[in-house]
Amino acid sequence: MLALALNSSVNAARTEGIYRNLHDFTYGDHELGQVLLEEMRKVKIWGIKGFMEFDAAHDVADELEMRQIQGKNRPVVAYYFPKTDVGPAELEFLTDSPIKWKGQGPPKAASILVVQLDEVNRFVYSMMCCLSGLGIALSVGFFVFNVAKRRADVIKMTSPNLNNIILIGCMLVYSAVYFEYTRTSGKTKEAFCKLSVYLLVVGMAMSFSSLFIKTWRIHCIFANKKHKKHVSLYFD
C-alpha cells in the first residue's frame, strides 16, 4: 500500500507544480509531504486480509478481536470490522459469550453529580444553640448596661459607641447558628443558607473592625509625643 501511494504521488506532485523527486524528499518539505498524505488516503486495495485502506490517522484499518478477562479465561466477546467499499464499519458483540461487568452494569462513561444533604448532629446543634442563646443574652445585657451608663467617665473612656457596634456584631454572629439547621427545602433552604453566611460575615466585620479602631485609637493616644500624659493614682 505504501508503494502504491509513493508511485501515485509522483504524478500528483507534477500536477500540483512540484517537480522534485521522491529521493529529494526531506521531513521539512511540507508541500511534498502533504501530497504523500493525500495519496495515502486514496489507496484502496484488496489484499490477503480483504479490503484494505488507510484511515484518518494514516493507519491500516484491520479487523479486531476483542477479548475480556473473565476469571482464568479470556473469551472473545466482540469483533470489529472496518469500513469497506460496500458498507460502513461494524462492531459485533457475541451473544454466546457476553461481556460481564462487575456490579449492576457497565461503568459510567462520565462523572455523575449526586447532591446529598449532610446535617449536623441534633445533640451538637442543640448545644450550640444553647451556647449561642447565652451569648446573645450576655450581649444584650452588656448593650443595655453600656447605654445606661454611657455618661459615666469610665464608660466614656472605653468608647461606648464602638462597644455597641461590637455587641451588635456579636449578636449577629451568634444568631447565624439558628439558620444552619433547617428542615425546609428549595428556595427557602437556599435563603436560610445565604442569610446564615451574611449574618456571620457582617457580624465578624462589625466586631473586628470596631476592635481595630479602638486599638488604633489607643495607639494614637500613646504615640502622640506632643501632648503631655498625666496619670493620677487614687487610694482609699
JSON list of C-alpha atoms in Angstrom, two decimals:
[
{"chain": "A", "resi": 1, "resn": "MET", "atom": "CA", "xyz": [0.00, 0.00, 0.00]},
{"chain": "A", "resi": 2, "resn": "LEU", "atom": "CA", "xyz": [2.82, 2.39, 0.78]},
{"chain": "A", "resi": 3, "resn": "ALA", "atom": "CA", "xyz": [4.49, 1.62, -2.55]},
{"chain": "A", "resi": 4, "resn": "LEU", "atom": "CA", "xyz": [1.27, 2.41, -4.42]},
{"chain": "A", "resi": 5, "resn": "ALA", "atom": "CA", "xyz": [0.98, 5.69, -2.55]},
{"chain": "A", "resi": 6, "resn": "LEU", "atom": "CA", "xyz": [4.59, 6.63, -3.40]},
{"chain": "A", "resi": 7, "resn": "ASN", "atom": "CA", "xyz": [4.12, 5.76, -7.07]},
{"chain": "A", "resi": 8, "resn": "SER", "atom": "CA", "xyz": [0.94, 7.79, -7.45]},
{"chain": "A", "resi": 9, "resn": "SER", "atom": "CA", "xyz": [2.46, 10.74, -5.55]},
{"chain": "A", "resi": 10, "resn": "VAL", "atom": "CA", "xyz": [4.95, 11.36, -8.38]},
{"chain": "A", "resi": 11, "resn": "ASN", "atom": "CA", "xyz": [2.26, 12.28, -10.90]},
{"chain": "A", "resi": 12, "resn": "ALA", "atom": "CA", "xyz": [0.23, 14.08, -8.24]},
{"chain": "A", "resi": 13, "resn": "ALA", "atom": "CA", "xyz": [3.24, 16.24, -7.38]},
{"chain": "A", "resi": 14, "resn": "ARG", "atom": "CA", "xyz": [3.68, 17.15, -11.04]},
{"chain": "A", "resi": 15, "resn": "THR", "atom": "CA", "xyz": [0.01, 18.13, -11.18]},
{"chain": "A", "resi": 16, "resn": "GLU", "atom": "CA", "xyz": [0.48, 20.43, -8.17]},
{"chain": "A", "resi": 17, "resn": "GLY", "atom": "CA", "xyz": [3.50, 22.05, -9.82]},
{"chain": "A", "resi": 18, "resn": "ILE", "atom": "CA", "xyz": [6.06, 20.30, -7.63]},
{"chain": "A", "resi": 19, "resn": "TYR", "atom": "CA", "xyz": [8.91, 18.95, -9.80]},
{"chain": "A", "resi": 20, "resn": "ARG", "atom": "CA", "xyz": [11.02, 17.36, -7.04]},
{"chain": "A", "resi": 21, "resn": "ASN", "atom": "CA", "xyz": [11.64, 13.62, -7.00]},
{"chain": "A", "resi": 22, "resn": "LEU", "atom": "CA", "xyz": [10.99, 11.31, -4.07]},
{"chain": "A", "resi": 23, "resn": "HIS", "atom": "CA", "xyz": [14.70, 10.90, -3.29]},
{"chain": "A", "resi": 24, "resn": "ASP", "atom": "CA", "xyz": [14.79, 14.71, -2.77]},
{"chain": "A", "resi": 25, "resn": "PHE", "atom": "CA", "xyz": [12.12, 14.48, -0.07]},
{"chain": "A", "resi": 26, "resn": "THR", "atom": "CA", "xyz": [13.02, 15.69, 3.45]},
{"chain": "A", "resi": 27, "resn": "TYR", "atom": "CA", "xyz": [10.91, 15.97, 6.58]},
{"chain": "A", "resi": 28, "resn": "GLY", "atom": "CA", "xyz": [10.96, 19.74, 6.19]},
{"chain": "A", "resi": 29, "resn": "ASP", "atom": "CA", "xyz": [9.39, 19.55, 2.72]},
{"chain": "A", "resi": 30, "resn": "HIS", "atom": "CA", "xyz": [5.77, 20.25, 3.70]},
{"chain": "A", "resi": 31, "resn": "GLU", "atom": "CA", "xyz": [4.46, 20.55, 0.14]},
{"chain": "A", "resi": 32, "resn": "LEU", "atom": "CA", "xyz": [5.63, 17.13, -0.99]},
{"chain": "A", "resi": 33, "resn": "GLY", "atom": "CA", "xyz": [4.70, 15.64, 2.38]},
{"chain": "A", "resi": 34, "resn": "GLN", "atom": "CA", "xyz": [1.11, 16.86, 2.02]},
{"chain": "A", "resi": 35, "resn": "VAL", "atom": "CA", "xyz": [0.93, 15.23, -1.43]},
{"chain": "A", "resi": 36, "resn": "LEU", "atom": "CA", "xyz": [2.11, 11.92, 0.06]},
{"chain": "A", "resi": 37, "resn": "LEU", "atom": "CA", "xyz": [-0.57, 12.05, 2.75]},
{"chain": "A", "resi": 38, "resn": "GLU", "atom": "CA", "xyz": [-3.30, 12.77, 0.24]},
{"chain": "A", "resi": 39, "resn": "GLU", "atom": "CA", "xyz": [-2.23, 9.86, -1.95]},
{"chain": "A", "resi": 40, "resn": "MET", "atom": "CA", "xyz": [-2.09, 7.52, 1.03]},
{"chain": "A", "resi": 41, "resn": "ARG", "atom": "CA", "xyz": [-5.73, 8.32, 1.78]},
{"chain": "A", "resi": 42, "resn": "LYS", "atom": "CA", "xyz": [-6.70, 7.39, -1.79]},
{"chain": "A", "resi": 43, "resn": "VAL", "atom": "CA", "xyz": [-5.12, 3.92, -1.76]},
{"chain": "A", "resi": 44, "resn": "LYS", "atom": "CA", "xyz": [-7.78, 1.17, -1.56]},
{"chain": "A", "resi": 45, "resn": "ILE", "atom": "CA", "xyz": [-6.89, -2.42, -2.44]},
{"chain": "A", "resi": 46, "resn": "TRP", "atom": "CA", "xyz": [-7.98, -5.98, -1.81]},
{"chain": "A", "resi": 47, "resn": "GLY", "atom": "CA", "xyz": [-5.24, -7.89, -0.05]},
{"chain": "A", "resi": 48, "resn": "ILE", "atom": "CA", "xyz": [-4.81, -11.20, 1.74]},
{"chain": "A", "resi": 49, "resn": "LYS", "atom": "CA", "xyz": [-6.88, -9.92, 4.71]},
{"chain": "A", "resi": 50, "resn": "GLY", "atom": "CA", "xyz": [-9.54, -8.47, 2.45]},
{"chain": "A", "resi": 51, "resn": "PHE", "atom": "CA", "xyz": [-10.31, -4.86, 1.64]},
{"chain": "A", "resi": 52, "resn": "MET", "atom": "CA", "xyz": [-7.59, -2.51, 2.95]},
{"chain": "A", "resi": 53, "resn": "GLU", "atom": "CA", "xyz": [-7.23, 1.27, 3.15]},
{"chain": "A", "resi": 54, "resn": "PHE", "atom": "CA", "xyz": [-5.67, 3.96, 5.34]},
{"chain": "A", "resi": 55, "resn": "ASP", "atom": "CA", "xyz": [-7.90, 5.61, 7.94]},
{"chain": "A", "resi": 56, "resn": "ALA", "atom": "CA", "xyz": [-7.87, 9.26, 9.06]},
{"chain": "A", "resi": 57, "resn": "ALA", "atom": "CA", "xyz": [-4.85, 8.56, 11.31]},
{"chain": "A", "resi": 58, "resn": "HIS", "atom": "CA", "xyz": [-2.99, 7.05, 8.31]},
{"chain": "A", "resi": 59, "resn": "ASP", "atom": "CA", "xyz": [-3.14, 3.58, 9.83]},
{"chain": "A", "resi": 60, "resn": "VAL", "atom": "CA", "xyz": [-4.31, 0.48, 8.02]},
{"chain": "A", "resi": 61, "resn": "ALA", "atom": "CA", "xyz": [-7.78, -0.39, 9.27]},
{"chain": "A", "resi": 62, "resn": "ASP", "atom": "CA", "xyz": [-7.93, -4.05, 10.23]},
{"chain": "A", "resi": 63, "resn": "GLU", "atom": "CA", "xyz": [-10.36, -6.45, 11.83]},
{"chain": "A", "resi": 64, "resn": "LEU", "atom": "CA", "xyz": [-10.06, -6.54, 15.61]},
{"chain": "A", "resi": 65, "resn": "GLU", "atom": "CA", "xyz": [-10.86, -9.31, 18.04]},
{"chain": "A", "resi": 66, "resn": "MET", "atom": "CA", "xyz": [-11.98, -8.09, 21.46]},
{"chain": "A", "resi": 67, "resn": "ARG", "atom": "CA", "xyz": [-11.41, -10.31, 24.49]},
{"chain": "A", "resi": 68, "resn": "GLN", "atom": "CA", "xyz": [-12.29, -9.90, 28.18]},
{"chain": "A", "resi": 69, "resn": "ILE", "atom": "CA", "xyz": [-10.56, -11.43, 31.17]},
{"chain": "A", "resi": 70, "resn": "GLN", "atom": "CA", "xyz": [-13.22, -13.44, 33.00]},
{"chain": "A", "resi": 71, "resn": "GLY", "atom": "CA", "xyz": [-11.58, -15.29, 35.85]},
{"chain": "A", "resi": 72, "resn": "LYS", "atom": "CA", "xyz": [-8.92, -17.54, 34.33]},
{"chain": "A", "resi": 73, "resn": "ASN", "atom": "CA", "xyz": [-10.39, -17.35, 30.82]},
{"chain": "A", "resi": 74, "resn": "ARG", "atom": "CA", "xyz": [-10.13, -14.74, 28.05]},
{"chain": "A", "resi": 75, "resn": "PRO", "atom": "CA", "xyz": [-13.13, -15.38, 25.77]},
{"chain": "A", "resi": 76, "resn": "VAL", "atom": "CA", "xyz": [-13.84, -13.39, 22.62]},
{"chain": "A", "resi": 77, "resn": "VAL", "atom": "CA", "xyz": [-16.73, -11.01, 23.31]},
{"chain": "A", "resi": 78, "resn": "ALA", "atom": "CA", "xyz": [-16.85, -8.87, 20.15]},
{"chain": "A", "resi": 79, "resn": "TYR", "atom": "CA", "xyz": [-15.42, -8.32, 16.67]},
{"chain": "A", "resi": 80, "resn": "TYR", "atom": "CA", "xyz": [-14.67, -5.04, 14.95]},
{"chain": "A", "resi": 81, "resn": "PHE", "atom": "CA", "xyz": [-14.99, -4.93, 11.17]},
{"chain": "A", "resi": 82, "resn": "PRO", "atom": "CA", "xyz": [-13.51, -1.84, 9.45]},
{"chain": "A", "resi": 83, "resn": "LYS", "atom": "CA", "xyz": [-15.25, 0.14, 6.76]},
{"chain": "A", "resi": 84, "resn": "THR", "atom": "CA", "xyz": [-15.23, -1.39, 3.28]},
{"chain": "A", "resi": 85, "resn": "ASP", "atom": "CA", "xyz": [-16.26, -0.20, -0.15]},
{"chain": "A", "resi": 86, "resn": "VAL", "atom": "CA", "xyz": [-19.63, -1.90, 0.33]},
{"chain": "A", "resi": 87, "resn": "GLY", "atom": "CA", "xyz": [-20.50, -0.92, 3.88]},
{"chain": "A", "resi": 88, "resn": "PRO", "atom": "CA", "xyz": [-19.58, 1.08, 6.99]},
{"chain": "A", "resi": 89, "resn": "ALA", "atom": "CA", "xyz": [-17.58, -0.11, 9.98]},
{"chain": "A", "resi": 90, "resn": "GLU", "atom": "CA", "xyz": [-19.34, -2.52, 12.34]},
{"chain": "A", "resi": 91, "resn": "LEU", "atom": "CA", "xyz": [-18.89, -3.64, 15.95]},
{"chain": "A", "resi": 92, "resn": "GLU", "atom": "CA", "xyz": [-20.49, -7.04, 16.54]},
{"chain": "A", "resi": 93, "resn": "PHE", "atom": "CA", "xyz": [-20.98, -8.36, 20.10]},
{"chain": "A", "resi": 94, "resn": "LEU", "atom": "CA", "xyz": [-21.24, -12.11, 20.58]},
{"chain": "A", "resi": 95, "resn": "THR", "atom": "CA", "xyz": [-24.36, -13.38, 22.31]},
{"chain": "A", "resi": 96, "resn": "ASP", "atom": "CA", "xyz": [-22.90, -16.74, 23.35]},
{"chain": "A", "resi": 97, "resn": "SER", "atom": "CA", "xyz": [-20.03, -15.06, 25.29]},
{"chain": "A", "resi": 98, "resn": "PRO", "atom": "CA", "xyz": [-21.36, -11.69, 26.53]},
{"chain": "A", "resi": 99, "resn": "ILE", "atom": "CA", "xyz": [-19.35, -9.09, 28.40]},
{"chain": "A", "resi": 100, "resn": "LYS", "atom": "CA", "xyz": [-19.55, -9.48, 32.17]},
{"chain": "A", "resi": 101, "resn": "TRP", "atom": "CA", "xyz": [-19.48, -6.30, 34.26]},
{"chain": "A", "resi": 102, "resn": "LYS", "atom": "CA", "xyz": [-18.70, -6.01, 37.94]},
{"chain": "A", "resi": 103, "resn": "GLY", "atom": "CA", "xyz": [-21.77, -4.68, 39.73]},
{"chain": "A", "resi": 104, "resn": "GLN", "atom": "CA", "xyz": [-25.16, -3.94, 38.18]},
{"chain": "A", "resi": 105, "resn": "GLY", "atom": "CA", "xyz": [-23.94, -2.89, 34.75]},
{"chain": "A", "resi": 106, "resn": "PRO", "atom": "CA", "xyz": [-21.19, -1.25, 32.71]},
{"chain": "A", "resi": 107, "resn": "PRO", "atom": "CA", "xyz": [-19.17, 1.56, 34.31]},
{"chain": "A", "resi": 108, "resn": "LYS", "atom": "CA", "xyz": [-20.30, 5.10, 33.77]},
{"chain": "A", "resi": 109, "resn": "ALA", "atom": "CA", "xyz": [-18.71, 6.96, 30.88]},
{"chain": "A", "resi": 110, "resn": "ALA", "atom": "CA", "xyz": [-18.93, 10.34, 32.63]},
{"chain": "A", "resi": 111, "resn": "SER", "atom": "CA", "xyz": [-18.97, 11.86, 36.09]},
{"chain": "A", "resi": 112, "resn": "ILE", "atom": "CA", "xyz": [-22.34, 11.85, 37.83]},
{"chain": "A", "resi": 113, "resn": "LEU", "atom": "CA", "xyz": [-23.21, 14.70, 40.19]},
{"chain": "A", "resi": 114, "resn": "VAL", "atom": "CA", "xyz": [-25.05, 13.45, 43.26]},
{"chain": "A", "resi": 115, "resn": "VAL", "atom": "CA", "xyz": [-26.42, 16.11, 45.61]},
{"chain": "A", "resi": 116, "resn": "GLN", "atom": "CA", "xyz": [-26.50, 14.86, 49.20]},
{"chain": "A", "resi": 117, "resn": "LEU", "atom": "CA", "xyz": [-27.67, 16.89, 52.16]},
{"chain": "A", "resi": 118, "resn": "ASP", "atom": "CA", "xyz": [-25.45, 16.50, 55.23]},
{"chain": "A", "resi": 119, "resn": "GLU", "atom": "CA", "xyz": [-26.98, 17.61, 58.51]},
{"chain": "A", "resi": 120, "resn": "VAL", "atom": "CA", "xyz": [-25.35, 18.43, 61.81]},
{"chain": "A", "resi": 121, "resn": "ASN", "atom": "CA", "xyz": [-25.93, 16.10, 64.72]},
{"chain": "A", "resi": 122, "resn": "ARG", "atom": "CA", "xyz": [-29.03, 17.26, 66.56]},
{"chain": "A", "resi": 123, "resn": "PHE", "atom": "CA", "xyz": [-27.48, 16.99, 70.03]},
{"chain": "A", "resi": 124, "resn": "VAL", "atom": "CA", "xyz": [-24.43, 19.01, 68.98]},
{"chain": "A", "resi": 125, "resn": "TYR", "atom": "CA", "xyz": [-26.63, 21.56, 67.23]},
{"chain": "A", "resi": 126, "resn": "SER", "atom": "CA", "xyz": [-28.84, 21.89, 70.31]},
{"chain": "A", "resi": 127, "resn": "MET", "atom": "CA", "xyz": [-25.80, 22.54, 72.49]},
{"chain": "A", "resi": 128, "resn": "MET", "atom": "CA", "xyz": [-24.54, 25.18, 70.05]},
{"chain": "A", "resi": 129, "resn": "CYS", "atom": "CA", "xyz": [-27.96, 26.85, 70.04]},
{"chain": "A", "resi": 130, "resn": "CYS", "atom": "CA", "xyz": [-27.96, 26.99, 73.85]},
{"chain": "A", "resi": 131, "resn": "LEU", "atom": "CA", "xyz": [-24.47, 28.50, 73.89]},
{"chain": "A", "resi": 132, "resn": "SER", "atom": "CA", "xyz": [-25.45, 30.97, 71.17]},
{"chain": "A", "resi": 133, "resn": "GLY", "atom": "CA", "xyz": [-28.57, 31.96, 73.13]},
{"chain": "A", "resi": 134, "resn": "LEU", "atom": "CA", "xyz": [-26.42, 32.52, 76.22]},
{"chain": "A", "resi": 135, "resn": "GLY", "atom": "CA", "xyz": [-24.04, 34.66, 74.16]},
{"chain": "A", "resi": 136, "resn": "ILE", "atom": "CA", "xyz": [-26.92, 36.73, 72.76]},
{"chain": "A", "resi": 137, "resn": "ALA", "atom": "CA", "xyz": [-28.34, 37.23, 76.29]},
{"chain": "A", "resi": 138, "resn": "LEU", "atom": "CA", "xyz": [-24.97, 38.40, 77.60]},
{"chain": "A", "resi": 139, "resn": "SER", "atom": "CA", "xyz": [-24.53, 40.71, 74.59]},
{"chain": "A", "resi": 140, "resn": "VAL", "atom": "CA", "xyz": [-27.96, 42.24, 75.18]},
{"chain": "A", "resi": 141, "resn": "GLY", "atom": "CA", "xyz": [-27.18, 42.71, 78.87]},
{"chain": "A", "resi": 142, "resn": "PHE", "atom": "CA", "xyz": [-23.87, 44.39, 78.13]},
{"chain": "A", "resi": 143, "resn": "PHE", "atom": "CA", "xyz": [-25.55, 46.54, 75.48]},
{"chain": "A", "resi": 144, "resn": "VAL", "atom": "CA", "xyz": [-28.23, 47.76, 77.95]},
{"chain": "A", "resi": 145, "resn": "PHE", "atom": "CA", "xyz": [-25.59, 48.40, 80.59]},
{"chain": "A", "resi": 146, "resn": "ASN", "atom": "CA", "xyz": [-23.39, 50.29, 78.10]},
{"chain": "A", "resi": 147, "resn": "VAL", "atom": "CA", "xyz": [-26.30, 52.52, 77.01]},
{"chain": "A", "resi": 148, "resn": "ALA", "atom": "CA", "xyz": [-27.50, 53.14, 80.56]},
{"chain": "A", "resi": 149, "resn": "LYS", "atom": "CA", "xyz": [-24.05, 54.03, 81.87]},
{"chain": "A", "resi": 150, "resn": "ARG", "atom": "CA", "xyz": [-22.77, 55.80, 78.74]},
{"chain": "A", "resi": 151, "resn": "ARG", "atom": "CA", "xyz": [-22.34, 59.11, 80.64]},
{"chain": "A", "resi": 152, "resn": "ALA", "atom": "CA", "xyz": [-20.09, 57.60, 83.29]},
{"chain": "A", "resi": 153, "resn": "ASP", "atom": "CA", "xyz": [-16.44, 58.60, 83.00]},
{"chain": "A", "resi": 154, "resn": "VAL", "atom": "CA", "xyz": [-15.17, 55.02, 82.96]},
{"chain": "A", "resi": 155, "resn": "ILE", "atom": "CA", "xyz": [-17.60, 54.04, 80.17]},
{"chain": "A", "resi": 156, "resn": "LYS", "atom": "CA", "xyz": [-16.73, 57.17, 78.17]},
{"chain": "A", "resi": 157, "resn": "MET", "atom": "CA", "xyz": [-13.07, 56.18, 78.20]},
{"chain": "A", "resi": 158, "resn": "THR", "atom": "CA", "xyz": [-13.93, 52.85, 76.55]},
{"chain": "A", "resi": 159, "resn": "SER", "atom": "CA", "xyz": [-15.68, 54.44, 73.51]},
{"chain": "A", "resi": 160, "resn": "PRO", "atom": "CA", "xyz": [-19.31, 53.36, 74.15]},
{"chain": "A", "resi": 161, "resn": "ASN", "atom": "CA", "xyz": [-20.36, 53.76, 70.53]},
{"chain": "A", "resi": 162, "resn": "LEU", "atom": "CA", "xyz": [-17.70, 51.30, 69.40]},
{"chain": "A", "resi": 163, "resn": "ASN", "atom": "CA", "xyz": [-18.72, 48.99, 72.24]},
{"chain": "A", "resi": 164, "resn": "ASN", "atom": "CA", "xyz": [-22.29, 49.00, 70.91]},
{"chain": "A", "resi": 165, "resn": "ILE", "atom": "CA", "xyz": [-21.12, 48.10, 67.42]},
{"chain": "A", "resi": 166, "resn": "ILE", "atom": "CA", "xyz": [-19.03, 45.22, 68.80]},
{"chain": "A", "resi": 167, "resn": "LEU", "atom": "CA", "xyz": [-22.00, 43.89, 70.77]},
{"chain": "A", "resi": 168, "resn": "ILE", "atom": "CA", "xyz": [-24.35, 44.12, 67.77]},
{"chain": "A", "resi": 169, "resn": "GLY", "atom": "CA", "xyz": [-21.78, 42.24, 65.68]},
{"chain": "A", "resi": 170, "resn": "CYS", "atom": "CA", "xyz": [-21.59, 39.52, 68.34]},
{"chain": "A", "resi": 171, "resn": "MET", "atom": "CA", "xyz": [-25.39, 39.19, 68.31]},
{"chain": "A", "resi": 172, "resn": "LEU", "atom": "CA", "xyz": [-25.36, 38.74, 64.53]},
{"chain": "A", "resi": 173, "resn": "VAL", "atom": "CA", "xyz": [-22.64, 36.08, 64.72]},
{"chain": "A", "resi": 174, "resn": "TYR", "atom": "CA", "xyz": [-24.48, 34.17, 67.45]},
{"chain": "A", "resi": 175, "resn": "SER", "atom": "CA", "xyz": [-27.82, 34.37, 65.59]},
{"chain": "A", "resi": 176, "resn": "ALA", "atom": "CA", "xyz": [-26.25, 32.83, 62.45]},
{"chain": "A", "resi": 177, "resn": "VAL", "atom": "CA", "xyz": [-26.23, 29.46, 64.23]},
{"chain": "A", "resi": 178, "resn": "TYR", "atom": "CA", "xyz": [-30.04, 29.24, 64.22]},
{"chain": "A", "resi": 179, "resn": "PHE", "atom": "CA", "xyz": [-30.17, 29.21, 60.40]},
{"chain": "A", "resi": 180, "resn": "GLU", "atom": "CA", "xyz": [-27.70, 26.36, 59.91]},
{"chain": "A", "resi": 181, "resn": "TYR", "atom": "CA", "xyz": [-30.13, 23.51, 60.64]},
{"chain": "A", "resi": 182, "resn": "THR", "atom": "CA", "xyz": [-33.43, 23.80, 58.84]},
{"chain": "A", "resi": 183, "resn": "ARG", "atom": "CA", "xyz": [-35.95, 21.24, 57.60]},
{"chain": "A", "resi": 184, "resn": "THR", "atom": "CA", "xyz": [-37.04, 23.37, 54.66]},
{"chain": "A", "resi": 185, "resn": "SER", "atom": "CA", "xyz": [-36.11, 22.78, 51.03]},
{"chain": "A", "resi": 186, "resn": "GLY", "atom": "CA", "xyz": [-35.92, 24.62, 47.76]},
{"chain": "A", "resi": 187, "resn": "LYS", "atom": "CA", "xyz": [-35.67, 28.40, 47.72]},
{"chain": "A", "resi": 188, "resn": "THR", "atom": "CA", "xyz": [-36.40, 28.68, 51.46]},
{"chain": "A", "resi": 189, "resn": "LYS", "atom": "CA", "xyz": [-33.44, 26.44, 52.27]},
{"chain": "A", "resi": 190, "resn": "GLU", "atom": "CA", "xyz": [-31.23, 28.45, 49.93]},
{"chain": "A", "resi": 191, "resn": "ALA", "atom": "CA", "xyz": [-32.38, 31.73, 51.53]},
{"chain": "A", "resi": 192, "resn": "PHE", "atom": "CA", "xyz": [-31.62, 30.45, 55.04]},
{"chain": "A", "resi": 193, "resn": "CYS", "atom": "CA", "xyz": [-28.15, 29.31, 53.97]},
{"chain": "A", "resi": 194, "resn": "LYS", "atom": "CA", "xyz": [-27.38, 32.69, 52.43]},
{"chain": "A", "resi": 195, "resn": "LEU", "atom": "CA", "xyz": [-28.78, 34.52, 55.48]},
{"chain": "A", "resi": 196, "resn": "SER", "atom": "CA", "xyz": [-26.55, 32.49, 57.78]},
{"chain": "A", "resi": 197, "resn": "VAL", "atom": "CA", "xyz": [-23.47, 33.41, 55.77]},
{"chain": "A", "resi": 198, "resn": "TYR", "atom": "CA", "xyz": [-24.45, 37.08, 55.57]},
{"chain": "A", "resi": 199, "resn": "LEU", "atom": "CA", "xyz": [-25.04, 37.32, 59.32]},
{"chain": "A", "resi": 200, "resn": "LEU", "atom": "CA", "xyz": [-21.71, 35.69, 60.06]},
{"chain": "A", "resi": 201, "resn": "VAL", "atom": "CA", "xyz": [-19.76, 37.90, 57.66]},
{"chain": "A", "resi": 202, "resn": "VAL", "atom": "CA", "xyz": [-21.44, 41.16, 58.69]},
{"chain": "A", "resi": 203, "resn": "GLY", "atom": "CA", "xyz": [-21.16, 40.34, 62.38]},
{"chain": "A", "resi": 204, "resn": "MET", "atom": "CA", "xyz": [-17.47, 39.47, 62.15]},
{"chain": "A", "resi": 205, "resn": "ALA", "atom": "CA", "xyz": [-16.79, 42.62, 60.13]},
{"chain": "A", "resi": 206, "resn": "MET", "atom": "CA", "xyz": [-18.58, 44.86, 62.65]},
{"chain": "A", "resi": 207, "resn": "SER", "atom": "CA", "xyz": [-16.89, 43.32, 65.71]},
{"chain": "A", "resi": 208, "resn": "PHE", "atom": "CA", "xyz": [-13.33, 43.12, 64.45]},
{"chain": "A", "resi": 209, "resn": "SER", "atom": "CA", "xyz": [-13.40, 46.45, 62.64]},
{"chain": "A", "resi": 210, "resn": "SER", "atom": "CA", "xyz": [-14.53, 48.16, 65.87]},
{"chain": "A", "resi": 211, "resn": "LEU", "atom": "CA", "xyz": [-11.81, 46.38, 67.85]},
{"chain": "A", "resi": 212, "resn": "PHE", "atom": "CA", "xyz": [-9.26, 47.51, 65.30]},
{"chain": "A", "resi": 213, "resn": "ILE", "atom": "CA", "xyz": [-10.49, 51.12, 65.53]},
{"chain": "A", "resi": 214, "resn": "LYS", "atom": "CA", "xyz": [-10.25, 51.02, 69.33]},
{"chain": "A", "resi": 215, "resn": "THR", "atom": "CA", "xyz": [-6.74, 49.60, 69.15]},
{"chain": "A", "resi": 216, "resn": "TRP", "atom": "CA", "xyz": [-5.73, 52.27, 66.64]},
{"chain": "A", "resi": 217, "resn": "ARG", "atom": "CA", "xyz": [-7.22, 54.98, 68.87]},
{"chain": "A", "resi": 218, "resn": "ILE", "atom": "CA", "xyz": [-5.21, 53.79, 71.88]},
{"chain": "A", "resi": 219, "resn": "HIS", "atom": "CA", "xyz": [-2.07, 53.64, 69.72]},
{"chain": "A", "resi": 220, "resn": "CYS", "atom": "CA", "xyz": [-2.59, 57.20, 68.51]},
{"chain": "A", "resi": 221, "resn": "ILE", "atom": "CA", "xyz": [-3.08, 58.45, 72.09]},
{"chain": "A", "resi": 222, "resn": "PHE", "atom": "CA", "xyz": [0.08, 56.89, 73.48]},
{"chain": "A", "resi": 223, "resn": "ALA", "atom": "CA", "xyz": [2.18, 57.52, 70.37]},
{"chain": "A", "resi": 224, "resn": "ASN", "atom": "CA", "xyz": [1.46, 61.28, 70.39]},
{"chain": "A", "resi": 225, "resn": "LYS", "atom": "CA", "xyz": [4.58, 62.85, 71.90]},
{"chain": "A", "resi": 226, "resn": "LYS", "atom": "CA", "xyz": [3.36, 66.45, 71.62]},
{"chain": "A", "resi": 227, "resn": "HIS", "atom": "CA", "xyz": [0.81, 66.10, 74.41]},
{"chain": "A", "resi": 228, "resn": "LYS", "atom": "CA", "xyz": [1.85, 65.52, 77.97]},
{"chain": "A", "resi": 229, "resn": "LYS", "atom": "CA", "xyz": [0.27, 62.47, 79.58]},
{"chain": "A", "resi": 230, "resn": "HIS", "atom": "CA", "xyz": [-0.74, 62.67, 83.24]},
{"chain": "A", "resi": 231, "resn": "VAL", "atom": "CA", "xyz": [-1.68, 59.58, 85.25]},
{"chain": "A", "resi": 232, "resn": "SER", "atom": "CA", "xyz": [-3.26, 60.01, 88.68]},
{"chain": "A", "resi": 233, "resn": "LEU", "atom": "CA", "xyz": [-3.50, 57.30, 91.28]},
{"chain": "A", "resi": 234, "resn": "TYR", "atom": "CA", "xyz": [-6.22, 57.39, 93.89]},
{"chain": "A", "resi": 235, "resn": "PHE", "atom": "CA", "xyz": [-6.06, 55.41, 97.10]},
{"chain": "A", "resi": 236, "resn": "ASP", "atom": "CA", "xyz": [-8.82, 54.93, 99.62]}
]
